[in-house]
PDB file of C-alpha atoms in Angstrom:
ATOM      1  CA  MET N  13      81.548  37.527  98.337  1.00 64.00           C
ATOM      2  CA  ALA N  14      80.006  36.697  95.046  1.00 71.00           C
ATOM      3  CA  ASP N  15      81.379  33.814  92.829  1.00 88.00           C
ATOM      4  CA  ASN N  16      81.181  35.697  89.516  1.00 92.00           C
ATOM      5  CA  LYS N  17      81.809  32.307  87.429  1.00 95.00           C
ATOM      6  CA  GLN N  18      78.681  30.399  89.363  1.00 95.00           C
ATOM      7  CA  ALA N  19      76.657  33.634  89.020  1.00 96.00           C
ATOM      8  CA  ALA N  20      77.173  33.774  85.552  1.00 97.00           C
ATOM      9  CA  LYS N  21      76.251  29.935  85.065  1.00 97.00           C
ATOM     10  CA  LEU N  22      73.214  30.139  87.121  1.00 97.00           C
ATOM     11  CA  ALA N  23      72.252  33.213  85.291  1.00 97.00           C
ATOM     12  CA  LYS N  24      72.143  31.212  82.218  1.00 97.00           C
ATOM     13  CA  GLN N  25      69.870  28.633  83.742  1.00 97.00           C
ATOM     14  CA  ILE N  26      67.567  31.262  84.888  1.00 97.00           C
ATOM     15  CA  THR N  27      67.479  32.809  81.505  1.00 97.00           C
ATOM     16  CA  ALA N  28      66.880  29.130  80.076  1.00 97.00           C
ATOM     17  CA  PHE N  29      64.135  28.309  82.475  1.00 96.00           C
ATOM     18  CA  ALA N  30      62.377  31.777  81.876  1.00 97.00           C
ATOM     19  CA  GLN N  31      62.452  31.242  77.978  1.00 97.00           C
ATOM     20  CA  SER N  32      61.252  27.932  78.264  1.00 96.00           C
ATOM     21  CA  HIS N  33      58.325  28.727  80.758  1.00 95.00           C
ATOM     22  CA  GLY N  34      56.628  31.620  78.884  1.00 93.00           C
ATOM     23  CA  GLY N  35      59.212  33.759  78.286  1.00 95.00           C
ATOM     24  CA  SER N  36      59.720  35.368  81.887  1.00 95.00           C
ATOM     25  CA  ALA N  37      60.172  34.331  85.327  1.00 96.00           C
ATOM     26  CA  GLU N  38      60.007  35.632  88.875  1.00 95.00           C
ATOM     27  CA  GLY N  39      62.207  34.461  91.798  1.00 95.00           C
ATOM     28  CA  GLN N  40      62.738  34.487  95.674  1.00 95.00           C
ATOM     29  CA  LEU N  41      65.973  33.919  97.468  1.00 96.00           C
ATOM     30  CA  ALA N  42      65.812  31.818 100.715  1.00 95.00           C
ATOM     31  CA  HIS N  43      68.980  31.081 102.856  1.00 95.00           C
ATOM     32  CA  ILE N  44      69.234  27.128 103.390  1.00 94.00           C
ATOM     33  CA  ALA N  45      72.297  25.159 104.847  1.00 88.00           C
ATOM     34  CA  ARG N  46      75.612  26.229 105.322  1.00 88.00           C
ATOM     35  CA  GLY N  47      75.623  29.421 103.702  1.00 88.00           C
ATOM     36  CA  THR N  48      74.010  28.429 100.361  1.00 95.00           C
ATOM     37  CA  THR N  49      70.833  30.165  99.119  1.00 96.00           C
ATOM     38  CA  ARG N  50      67.881  28.513  97.148  1.00 95.00           C
ATOM     39  CA  ILE N  51      66.675  30.724  94.152  1.00 97.00           C
ATOM     40  CA  ALA N  52      63.171  29.554  93.848  1.00 95.00           C
ATOM     41  CA  LEU N  53      61.706  30.248  90.399  1.00 95.00           C
ATOM     42  CA  VAL N  54      58.181  30.824  88.909  1.00 95.00           C
ATOM     43  CA  GLY N  55      57.847  30.998  85.312  1.00 94.00           C
ATOM     44  CA  ALA N  56      55.188  33.184  83.335  1.00 94.00           C
ATOM     45  CA  ASN N  57      53.402  30.016  82.483  1.00 94.00           C
ATOM     46  CA  GLY N  58      53.162  28.936  86.443  1.00 92.00           C
ATOM     47  CA  GLU N  59      55.830  26.270  86.035  1.00 91.00           C
ATOM     48  CA  TRP N  60      58.320  26.325  88.977  1.00 91.00           C
ATOM     49  CA  GLY N  61      61.852  25.277  90.014  1.00 91.00           C
ATOM     50  CA  ASN N  62      64.880  25.803  92.146  1.00 93.00           C
ATOM     51  CA  LEU N  63      68.558  26.527  91.610  1.00 96.00           C
ATOM     52  CA  VAL N  64      71.132  26.389  94.503  1.00 96.00           C
ATOM     53  CA  ALA N  65      73.939  29.102  94.930  1.00 96.00           C
ATOM     54  CA  ARG N  66      77.086  28.832  97.283  1.00 95.00           C
ATOM     55  CA  SER N  67      76.125  32.252  98.826  1.00 95.00           C
ATOM     56  CA  HIS N  68      73.413  34.835  98.881  1.00 95.00           C
ATOM     57  CA  GLU N  69      75.331  37.271  97.032  1.00 96.00           C
ATOM     58  CA  THR N  70      76.051  34.930  94.391  1.00 96.00           C
ATOM     59  CA  ALA N  71      72.183  33.951  94.013  1.00 97.00           C
ATOM     60  CA  LYS N  72      71.352  37.773  93.872  1.00 97.00           C
ATOM     61  CA  GLN N  73      74.157  38.339  91.246  1.00 97.00           C
ATOM     62  CA  ALA N  74      72.938  35.673  89.064  1.00 97.00           C
ATOM     63  CA  ALA N  75      68.920  37.053  89.476  1.00 97.00           C
ATOM     64  CA  GLU N  76      70.419  40.650  88.489  1.00 97.00           C
ATOM     65  CA  LEU N  77      72.305  39.014  85.541  1.00 97.00           C
ATOM     66  CA  ALA N  78      69.454  37.399  84.570  1.00 97.00           C
ATOM     67  CA  GLY N  79      66.842  40.382  84.732  1.00 97.00           C
ATOM     68  CA  ILE N  80      64.363  38.412  86.658  1.00 96.00           C
ATOM     69  CA  THR N  81      62.149  40.280  89.305  1.00 93.00           C
ATOM     70  CA  LEU N  82      62.833  38.971  93.080  1.00 95.00           C
ATOM     71  CA  HIS N  83      60.560  38.832  95.764  1.00 93.00           C
ATOM     72  CA  ASP N  84      61.273  39.329  99.434  1.00 90.00           C
ATOM     73  CA  ASP N  85      58.945  36.514 100.517  1.00 86.00           C
ATOM     74  CA  PHE N  86      57.366  33.334  98.686  1.00 83.00           C
ATOM     75  CA  ASP N  87      54.077  35.043  99.676  1.00 79.00           C
ATOM     76  CA  GLY N  88      50.380  34.158  98.589  1.00 76.00           C
ATOM     77  CA  GLU N  89      50.557  36.268  95.514  1.00 81.00           C
ATOM     78  CA  MET N  90      53.793  34.575  94.241  1.00 82.00           C
ATOM     79  CA  ALA N  91      52.476  31.254  95.385  1.00 80.00           C
ATOM     80  CA  ALA N  92      49.211  31.889  93.277  1.00 81.00           C
ATOM     81  CA  LYS N  93      51.280  32.111  90.199  1.00 86.00           C
ATOM     82  CA  VAL N  94      52.509  28.429  90.561  1.00 83.00           C
ATOM     83  CA  ARG N  95      51.003  25.671  88.532  1.00 83.00           C
ATOM     84  CA  THR N  96      50.921  22.278  90.355  1.00 78.00           C
ATOM     85  CA  GLY N  97      49.901  18.950  88.641  1.00 76.00           C
ATOM     86  CA  PRO N  98      48.923  15.516  89.944  1.00 76.00           C
ATOM     87  CA  TYR N  99      52.399  14.783  90.863  1.00 71.00           C
ATOM     88  CA  GLU N 100      52.826  17.677  93.163  1.00 67.00           C
ATOM     89  CA  TRP N 101      49.487  17.081  94.794  1.00 66.00           C
ATOM     90  CA  SER N 102      50.186  13.605  95.549  1.00 71.00           C
ATOM     91  CA  ARG N 103      53.631  14.473  97.049  1.00 67.00           C
ATOM     92  CA  MET N 104      52.015  17.085  99.191  1.00 67.00           C
ATOM     93  CA  ALA N 105      49.174  14.694 100.247  1.00 62.00           C
ATOM     94  CA  GLY N 106      51.432  11.658 100.596  1.00 59.00           C
ATOM     95  CA  ILE N 107      49.748   8.611 101.898  1.00 56.00           C
ATOM     96  CA  GLN N 108      46.553  10.502 103.141  1.00 57.00           C
ATOM     97  CA  VAL N 109      45.045  10.245  99.605  1.00 53.00           C
ATOM     98  CA  GLY N 110      47.155   7.301  98.140  1.00 55.00           C
ATOM     99  CA  GLY N 111      50.231   9.074  96.783  1.00 50.00           C
ATOM    100  CA  PRO N 112      53.737   8.380  97.662  1.00 54.00           C
ATOM    101  CA  GLY N 113      54.935   9.078 101.054  1.00 55.00           C
ATOM    102  CA  ASN N 114      57.991  10.520 102.120  1.00 52.00           C
ATOM    103  CA  GLY N 115      60.004   7.701 103.708  1.00 53.00           C
ATOM    104  CA  PRO N 116      62.877   6.246 102.209  1.00 54.00           C
ATOM    105  CA  ALA N 117      60.934   3.101 101.338  1.00 53.00           C
ATOM    106  CA  ASP N 118      58.334   5.188  99.272  1.00 49.00           C
ATOM    107  CA  ASN N 119      61.041   6.771  96.849  1.00 47.00           C
TER     108      ASN N 119
END
């Protein structure tokens, strides 16, 4: 069952994200732990972010309220729209290229 209050709050956050990142956004829903769902967002300018909903239904309702396009998968087409910077590249490569590692001592 969708949590209407949380869906409305998430929709406001999605809309604010879209407005501050080129005027629109696209998203993809992915189940994570204990019934929660991640809303992965990609703005028109390539910036990206994530939100978490208490259920898949709530996440879907939030995306619909915000009026964003949802993709079934975070596939190559959607990933190609993501703009990454030096921080993301160093985190992805980790210690292999002198960036921060992923261990507790590195954070």
